[in-house]
Structure formats: C-alpha cells, structure tokens
C-alpha cells in the first residue's frame, strides 16, 4: 500500500512537472514531435531497406525505389512520420509550422511520386511488403487525411488512393489464409496492426473489410486466456503482445463482454495490483536501434492501457492499477522523446509519442 501511494504521488508530481516545463520551455511537445518528422521524411540516409528483388533492375537507391516513403531510415517509419505531420495539422495547427509541413507534404504526395510507389508495390513478390505493420500505418495515414479539414488533404488522399486500394486488396486476400496470430513484439505482430486497420475501416466506411477483419480477430484471439506477462518484454520489443491483444479486443466487444474477457486474459490484475504489475523497460544504449525499441514499448503500452481503461465499465476496480501503469509508462516514454535521442530513436519515436499524446487510439472506437 505504501509503495502504491508513493507511486501515485510520483505520477502527480510528474504530471505537474510536465505542465510547468511546457509553460517555460520555448518549444511545445507538438513542435518537438513535428520537427522530428520534418527532419527525417526526406532524409535518405542512413537507410534500411526491406526489398524484394527480381533482377538487377530492382537494385536502386531508396529515393527511386520508394519515391514518397524513402526517408526516416525505413519505409514504415517514413509512413508514420508523414502521418505524424498530418496528425499535428489536424490537432495542433496553432503550435506547429503549418506552412513548412504543408510544403513538405506537397512534395511527398505528388501524383508522380505516388505513381512510383505504386509501380514498386505492384512488382511480383511485393504482395507481402510491409505486412502488416507498415500497411497498418499507411491506413492510418489515409484515415487521418479523410478526417482533415485542410484544402490540400483531399488532393493528397486522392493521389494516395490507388496505393491504399492495392494494400486493402492484398490484406483482404491474406486474412483468410492466416492460420495463427503473430505474437511478436515487433513489426510482424498482428494484434497491433489489426487494431489500426479496424480503426481505418470505420473511418473509411469499408464495411466489407471491417466485417472480415472482425471475424478473423475473434477467431484468432477470442478464446485466449492467461497471457504470459511475466515473459514480457523481450529485449527488443516496441509492442507488447499482451497489451496489444487486449487493446485490439476492446475494439470488437462491448464493455461488459470485454471486462469478462479481460478477467481471463489477465487473471493477476485486480483492485489490489500495485505498481509492480507492469514495470516500464529501460534502454541501455540509445544508439542501438534494436535496444532503443524499448522506449517505444513504454509509449505504446501507455496508449494501449488507456484504451483498455476506456473500454471497461466506469466502476471496474481494475482501473486504478491500470492508471498507475499508464502514468509510469507515459513518463518513461515521453522522457525518452523529449530528452537526448540518437537517430535510431528519433526517426520513429515522435510518431509513437504523438499517437499517445493526441489519444489517437481512442478515436477509432467512437
């Protein structure tokens, strides 16, 4: 009990400190996050390409292979870096460099460049490209554009639609073939990607895709019990297999049903759980791209825990320990993004921090 009270006091102190720091600091967190994306979306090198080649003709520099999403070290980070910028325009236009962002996005989302992306995606062997993580973020990008009031957003979305439509087709063909869920803590994890994809389907109004994906989610996850939290995290996770699954299932169940499912899924979580129920991870070397994943784990855990809380009945006694875990992970995640970062973290962590701070994951269930 004493440890729980101390943790609560620490969380309150942290929240007050963030408010104080933001009022005295020259840059808001929104400006910090947007600058991270502005710095990298057209930064070609260093670069890590996951590329399927059929001949020597497919060996080209990143800017030619991926004319839109060649920056930010890898394709998926570039996609969610672009999402970050649209998200900031949608939620915080008074706190960011609107003109600078629009200029960058105009450059990225030209019809010519997107045609180049599409041509690459249409090559033989590319149907599984960036599946599911990068494609889930592509869906988030087009969902964000659909919700934008910017005059330019309509044209950007129109240009991106052929790429989105091919991605939808490829995922729709893959879903019935998936025999088992993919439970890693990295890019191949299906629970996290399915959550983003469900949110997209509801924003885009694609009922056929939503119905198919909801059916597959329930087939793959509904009977899961006793998620092994003691095995988390693995040393280079940026997504929690257990938290991501719970955050996914709350999207396909009503509150009473989800509360009952969560009891079987997290049997060790109760009103008596303390701050040690879920402890933030610590990064020991921020220049190591894989080890730096753990900063993202803390951030994604925080927003997933918020999603779980939001989907429980208001009087559920587990909400108090869940909130303790949220604040501990929020502090760890934001400390990483607002502190000193190596490019191995800065090219992608701003997107995760933006998703958390703007409560993006909670909008998809409205």
C-alpha positions as MATLAB code, in Angstrom:
seq = 'XXXXXXXXXXXXXXXXXXXXXXXXXXXXXXXXXXXXXXXXXXXXXXXXXXXXXXXXXXXXXXXXXXXXXXXXXXXXXXXXXXXXXXXXXXXXXXXXXXXXXXXXXXXXXXXXXXXXXXXXXXXXXXXXXXXXXXXXXXXXXXXXXXXXXXXXXXXXXXXXXXXXXXXXXXXXXXXXXXXXXXXXXXXXXXXXXXXXXXXXXXXXXXXXXXXXXXXXXXXXXXXXXXXXXXXXXXXXXXXXXXXXXXXXXXXXXXXXXXXXXXXXXXXXXXXXXXXXXXXXXXXXXXXXXXXXXXXXXXXXXXXXXXXXXXXXXXXXXXXXXXXXXXXXXXXXXXXXXXXXXXXXXXXXXXXXXXXXXXXXXXXXXX';
ca = [
       0.000    0.000    0.000;
       2.837    2.382    0.928;
       4.544    1.730   -2.415;
       1.267    2.348   -4.272;
       0.789    5.724   -2.523;
       4.357    6.725   -3.334;
       3.837    5.808   -6.984;
       0.645    7.836   -7.141;
       2.462   10.813   -5.648;
       5.265   10.424   -8.173;
       2.778   10.342  -11.064;
       1.088   13.529   -9.838;
       4.473   15.221   -9.438;
       5.479   14.147  -12.954;
       2.250   15.484  -14.459;
       2.729   18.819  -12.704;
       6.354   18.969  -13.831;
       5.382   18.390  -17.483;
       2.871   21.241  -17.330;
       5.428   23.537  -15.708;
       8.134   22.629  -18.197;
       5.841   23.172  -21.178;
       4.877   26.631  -19.927;
       8.507   27.710  -19.565;
      10.066   25.829  -22.483;
      10.414   27.615  -25.845;
       9.053   24.625  -27.785;
       5.828   22.754  -27.141;
       5.861   18.985  -27.341;
       3.837   19.289  -30.547;
       6.614   21.315  -32.137;
       9.238   18.869  -30.907;
       7.364   15.904  -32.377;
       6.644   17.590  -35.713;
      10.265   18.712  -36.061;
      11.423   15.117  -35.626;
       9.318   14.102  -38.629;
      10.215   17.167  -40.680;
      13.867   16.351  -40.121;
      13.636   12.827  -41.491;
      10.855   12.310  -44.043;
      13.149   13.468  -46.872;
      16.393   12.280  -45.263;
      17.505    9.366  -47.425;
      20.479    8.062  -45.444;
      21.124    6.184  -43.286;
      18.578    3.715  -44.630;
      17.482    0.147  -44.029;
      15.638   -1.354  -46.992;
      13.478   -4.484  -46.808;
      13.300   -5.010  -50.546;
      12.306   -7.926  -52.775;
      14.383   -8.093  -55.967;
      13.635   -9.998  -59.158;
      16.580   -8.716  -61.215;
      19.386   -6.160  -61.340;
      16.791   -3.596  -62.417;
      15.322   -3.678  -58.928;
      18.587   -2.514  -57.355;
      18.223    1.262  -56.947;
      18.720    3.904  -54.248;
      15.847    4.373  -51.767;
      14.529    7.601  -53.376;
      13.982    5.745  -56.656;
      12.532    2.586  -55.141;
      10.196    4.467  -52.793;
       9.731    8.000  -54.146;
       7.395    9.036  -51.305;
       8.428    6.960  -48.307;
      12.209    6.745  -48.666;
      13.201    8.776  -45.597;
      13.259    8.195  -41.837;
      15.571    5.161  -42.096;
      12.884    2.701  -43.296;
       9.605    2.661  -45.202;
       7.216    2.201  -42.300;
       8.858    4.924  -40.216;
       8.551    7.298  -43.153;
       4.858    6.434  -43.472;
       4.102    7.150  -39.833;
       6.336   10.218  -39.948;
       4.004   11.562  -42.644;
       1.040   10.509  -40.504;
       2.533   12.445  -37.577;
       2.632   15.632  -39.644;
      -0.962   15.290  -40.836;
      -2.000   14.497  -37.255;
      -0.323   17.666  -35.994;
      -2.074   19.723  -38.665;
      -5.385   18.173  -37.605;
      -4.946   18.543  -33.850;
      -2.363   21.253  -33.123;
      -2.149   23.647  -36.071;
      -1.643   26.579  -33.693;
       1.535   25.024  -32.270;
       3.424   23.783  -35.320;
       4.926   25.166  -38.525;
       1.872   24.732  -40.732;
       3.388   26.241  -43.873;
       6.556   24.191  -43.529;
       4.604   20.972  -43.016;
       2.296   21.603  -45.978;
       5.287   22.303  -48.209;
       6.903   19.009  -47.228;
       3.690   17.032  -47.663;
       3.006   18.636  -51.036;
       6.437   17.474  -52.117;
       5.808   13.941  -50.867;
       2.252   13.427  -52.045;
       2.616   14.431  -55.674;
       0.805   12.203  -58.152;
       4.083   11.408  -59.896;
       5.846   10.213  -56.749;
       2.892    8.139  -55.592;
       2.748    6.524  -59.028;
       6.348    5.455  -58.427;
       5.424    3.929  -55.067;
       2.522    2.107  -56.680;
       4.675    0.745  -59.503;
       7.097   -0.685  -56.969;
       4.303   -2.200  -54.880;
       2.844   -3.852  -57.994;
       6.035   -5.764  -58.799;
       5.966   -9.588  -58.483;
       6.711  -10.731  -54.932;
       5.623   -7.499  -53.256;
       2.155   -8.512  -52.020;
       3.540   -9.152  -48.531;
       5.595   -5.939  -48.489;
       5.481   -4.212  -45.071;
       2.710   -6.547  -43.952;
       1.194   -5.955  -41.500;
       2.923   -3.078  -39.648;
       3.782   -0.647  -42.435;
       0.480   -1.231  -44.203;
      -1.413   -0.571  -40.963;
       0.319    2.807  -40.719;
      -0.470    3.535  -44.365;
      -4.125    3.003  -43.462;
      -3.720    5.360  -40.501;
      -2.250    7.990  -42.812;
      -5.160    7.843  -45.234;
      -7.625    7.753  -42.333;
      -6.056   10.927  -40.945;
      -6.325   12.588  -44.345;
     -10.009   11.659  -44.521;
     -10.570   13.472  -41.229;
      -8.611   16.576  -42.201;
     -10.202   19.939  -42.981;
      -7.167   21.154  -44.876;
      -7.955   22.007  -48.514;
      -4.815   20.147  -49.614;
      -5.759   16.947  -47.788;
      -8.440   15.988  -50.312;
      -5.935   16.019  -53.168;
      -3.288   14.211  -51.129;
      -5.798   11.495  -50.300;
      -6.953   11.224  -53.898;
      -3.353   10.733  -55.010;
      -2.782    8.049  -52.356;
      -5.991    6.124  -53.034;
      -4.556    3.693  -55.634;
      -1.797    2.736  -53.178;
      -4.339    2.320  -50.375;
      -6.682    0.258  -52.556;
      -3.926   -2.160  -53.561;
      -2.919   -2.522  -49.914;
      -6.522   -3.256  -48.930;
      -6.759   -5.884  -51.663;
      -3.540   -7.570  -50.533;
      -4.557   -7.632  -46.860;
      -8.059   -8.853  -47.690;
      -6.571  -11.785  -49.615;
      -4.127  -12.572  -46.808;
      -6.528  -12.529  -43.856;
      -8.384  -15.791  -44.630;
      -5.042  -17.581  -45.069;
      -3.653  -16.575  -41.661;
      -3.838  -19.750  -39.584;
      -2.414  -18.350  -36.354;
      -1.897  -14.855  -34.918;
       1.638  -13.477  -34.939;
       2.546  -12.698  -31.343;
       5.928  -10.989  -31.544;
       6.774   -7.635  -30.005;
       7.990   -6.178  -33.287;
       6.755   -5.363  -36.796;
       5.160   -8.694  -37.670;
       2.746   -8.620  -34.727;
      -0.835   -8.896  -35.934;
      -2.760   -7.597  -32.892;
      -1.381   -4.063  -33.111;
      -1.752   -3.864  -36.878;
      -5.289   -5.224  -36.765;
      -6.258   -2.504  -34.293;
      -5.051    0.240  -36.626;
      -6.687   -1.471  -39.586;
     -10.040   -1.739  -37.801;
      -9.916    1.956  -36.962;
      -9.197    2.736  -40.610;
     -12.091    0.592  -41.834;
     -14.531    2.506  -39.633;
     -13.228    5.904  -40.651;
     -13.140    4.933  -44.338;
     -16.545    3.267  -44.114;
     -15.284   -0.005  -45.588;
     -17.855   -2.349  -44.025;
     -16.709   -5.357  -46.027;
     -13.155   -5.071  -44.729;
     -14.352   -4.352  -41.181;
     -16.596   -7.422  -41.176;
     -13.855   -9.695  -42.474;
     -11.247   -8.384  -40.060;
     -13.578   -8.512  -37.044;
     -14.418  -12.118  -37.872;
     -10.738  -13.063  -38.117;
      -9.855  -11.198  -34.906;
     -12.445  -13.150  -32.946;
     -11.380  -16.446  -34.497;
      -7.725  -15.808  -33.663;
      -7.965  -14.196  -30.216;
     -11.342  -14.566  -28.516;
     -10.515  -17.756  -26.611;
      -7.113  -16.615  -25.344;
      -6.537  -16.807  -21.588;
      -3.699  -16.183  -19.113;
      -1.486  -14.001  -21.260;
       2.104  -14.603  -20.037;
       3.009  -11.086  -18.895;
       5.957  -12.486  -16.956;
       7.620  -13.213  -20.309;
       7.455   -9.540  -21.361;
       9.272   -7.695  -22.600;
      11.679   -9.372  -24.931;
      14.898   -7.434  -25.314;
      13.952   -5.536  -28.455;
      10.161   -5.227  -28.236;
       8.444   -1.982  -29.126;
       4.981   -3.529  -28.860;
       3.590   -5.628  -26.033;
       1.954   -8.825  -27.317;
      -0.360   -8.960  -24.295;
      -1.330   -5.270  -24.159;
      -1.782   -5.036  -27.928;
      -4.126   -8.012  -27.907;
      -6.245   -6.517  -25.119;
      -6.258   -3.164  -26.921;
      -7.433   -4.960  -30.053;
     -10.179   -6.980  -28.380;
     -11.772   -3.926  -26.783;
     -12.462   -2.747  -30.332;
     -14.653   -5.761  -31.151;
     -16.569   -6.257  -27.866;
     -18.962   -4.245  -25.732;
     -17.810   -3.138  -22.282;
     -19.342   -5.949  -20.184;
     -18.085   -8.646  -22.540;
     -14.634   -7.079  -22.699;
     -14.443   -6.822  -18.901;
     -15.193  -10.539  -18.599;
     -12.707  -11.439  -21.327;
     -10.020   -9.346  -19.611;
     -10.530  -11.250  -16.336;
      -9.490  -14.484  -18.019;
      -6.779  -12.807  -20.073;
      -5.122  -11.006  -17.134;
      -6.024  -13.114  -14.082;
      -3.307  -11.445  -11.975;
      -4.822   -7.977  -12.483;
      -7.123   -6.960   -9.629;
      -8.022   -3.977   -7.486;
      -5.086   -4.960   -5.243;
      -2.486   -4.887   -8.006;
       0.314   -2.415   -7.401;
       2.844   -0.528   -9.457;
       4.873   -3.696   -9.993;
       2.096   -5.328  -12.058;
       3.640   -3.802  -15.195;
       7.009   -2.068  -14.978;
       8.489    0.222  -17.699;
      11.528   -1.028  -19.590;
      14.917    0.710  -19.568;
      17.067    1.363  -22.652;
      20.771    0.864  -22.030;
      22.103    2.051  -25.407;
      20.061    4.544  -27.452;
      22.414    4.225  -30.431;
      21.458    0.577  -30.841;
      18.314    0.581  -32.972;
      17.003   -2.683  -31.592;
      17.648   -1.872  -27.936;
      16.059    1.554  -28.456;
      12.826   -0.245  -29.307;
      12.101   -0.416  -25.585;
      11.481    3.347  -25.479;
       8.680    2.736  -27.955;
       7.397   -0.166  -25.869;
       6.846    2.141  -22.913;
       4.966    4.622  -25.080;
       2.789    2.061  -26.862;
       1.992    0.300  -23.596;
       0.765    3.630  -22.208;
      -1.724    4.227  -25.024;
      -2.846    0.593  -25.057;
      -3.507    0.721  -21.325;
      -5.550    3.889  -21.888;
      -7.582    2.036  -24.493;
      -8.218   -0.802  -22.048;
      -9.327    1.640  -19.340;
     -11.614    3.490  -21.725;
     -13.351    0.239  -22.651;
     -14.052   -1.006  -19.119;
     -17.164   -0.112  -17.124;
     -16.535    3.071  -15.131;
     -16.825    1.252  -11.788;
     -14.350   -1.512  -12.660;
     -11.939   -1.787   -9.737;
      -9.011   -2.617  -12.010;
      -8.962    0.901  -13.423;
      -6.861    2.281  -10.542;
      -3.864   -0.063  -11.022;
      -4.178    0.329  -14.782;
      -3.891    4.106  -14.395;
      -0.774    3.652  -12.282;
       0.757    1.665  -15.125;
      -0.297    4.276  -17.703;
       1.430    7.125  -15.896;
       4.620    5.178  -15.212;
       4.893    4.208  -18.878;
       3.877    7.648  -20.129;
       6.668    9.226  -18.092;
       9.256    6.760  -19.352;
       8.127    7.125  -22.968;
       7.939   10.928  -23.034;
      11.208   11.312  -21.136;
      12.856    9.412  -23.989;
      11.314   11.513  -26.763;
      11.757   14.881  -25.044;
      15.286   14.058  -23.917;
      18.514   13.337  -25.782;
      17.941   10.914  -28.631;
      20.049    9.159  -31.208;
      18.720    8.936  -34.785;
      17.967    5.279  -34.121;
      15.138    6.546  -31.917;
      14.372    9.994  -33.284;
      13.374    8.723  -36.746;
      10.278    6.984  -35.313;
       9.587    7.669  -31.637;
       7.904   11.009  -32.328;
       5.073    9.143  -34.058;
       4.509    6.927  -31.035;
       4.568    9.915  -28.698;
       2.091   11.740  -30.940;
      -0.248    8.745  -31.008;
      -0.176    8.692  -27.207;
      -0.472   12.410  -26.523;
      -3.268   13.041  -29.029;
      -5.185    9.920  -27.910;
      -5.449    8.682  -31.474;
      -6.291    5.115  -30.482;
      -9.380    6.201  -28.598;
     -10.904    7.989  -31.595;
     -11.293    4.874  -33.687;
     -13.890    3.455  -31.302;
     -16.197    6.461  -31.295;
];
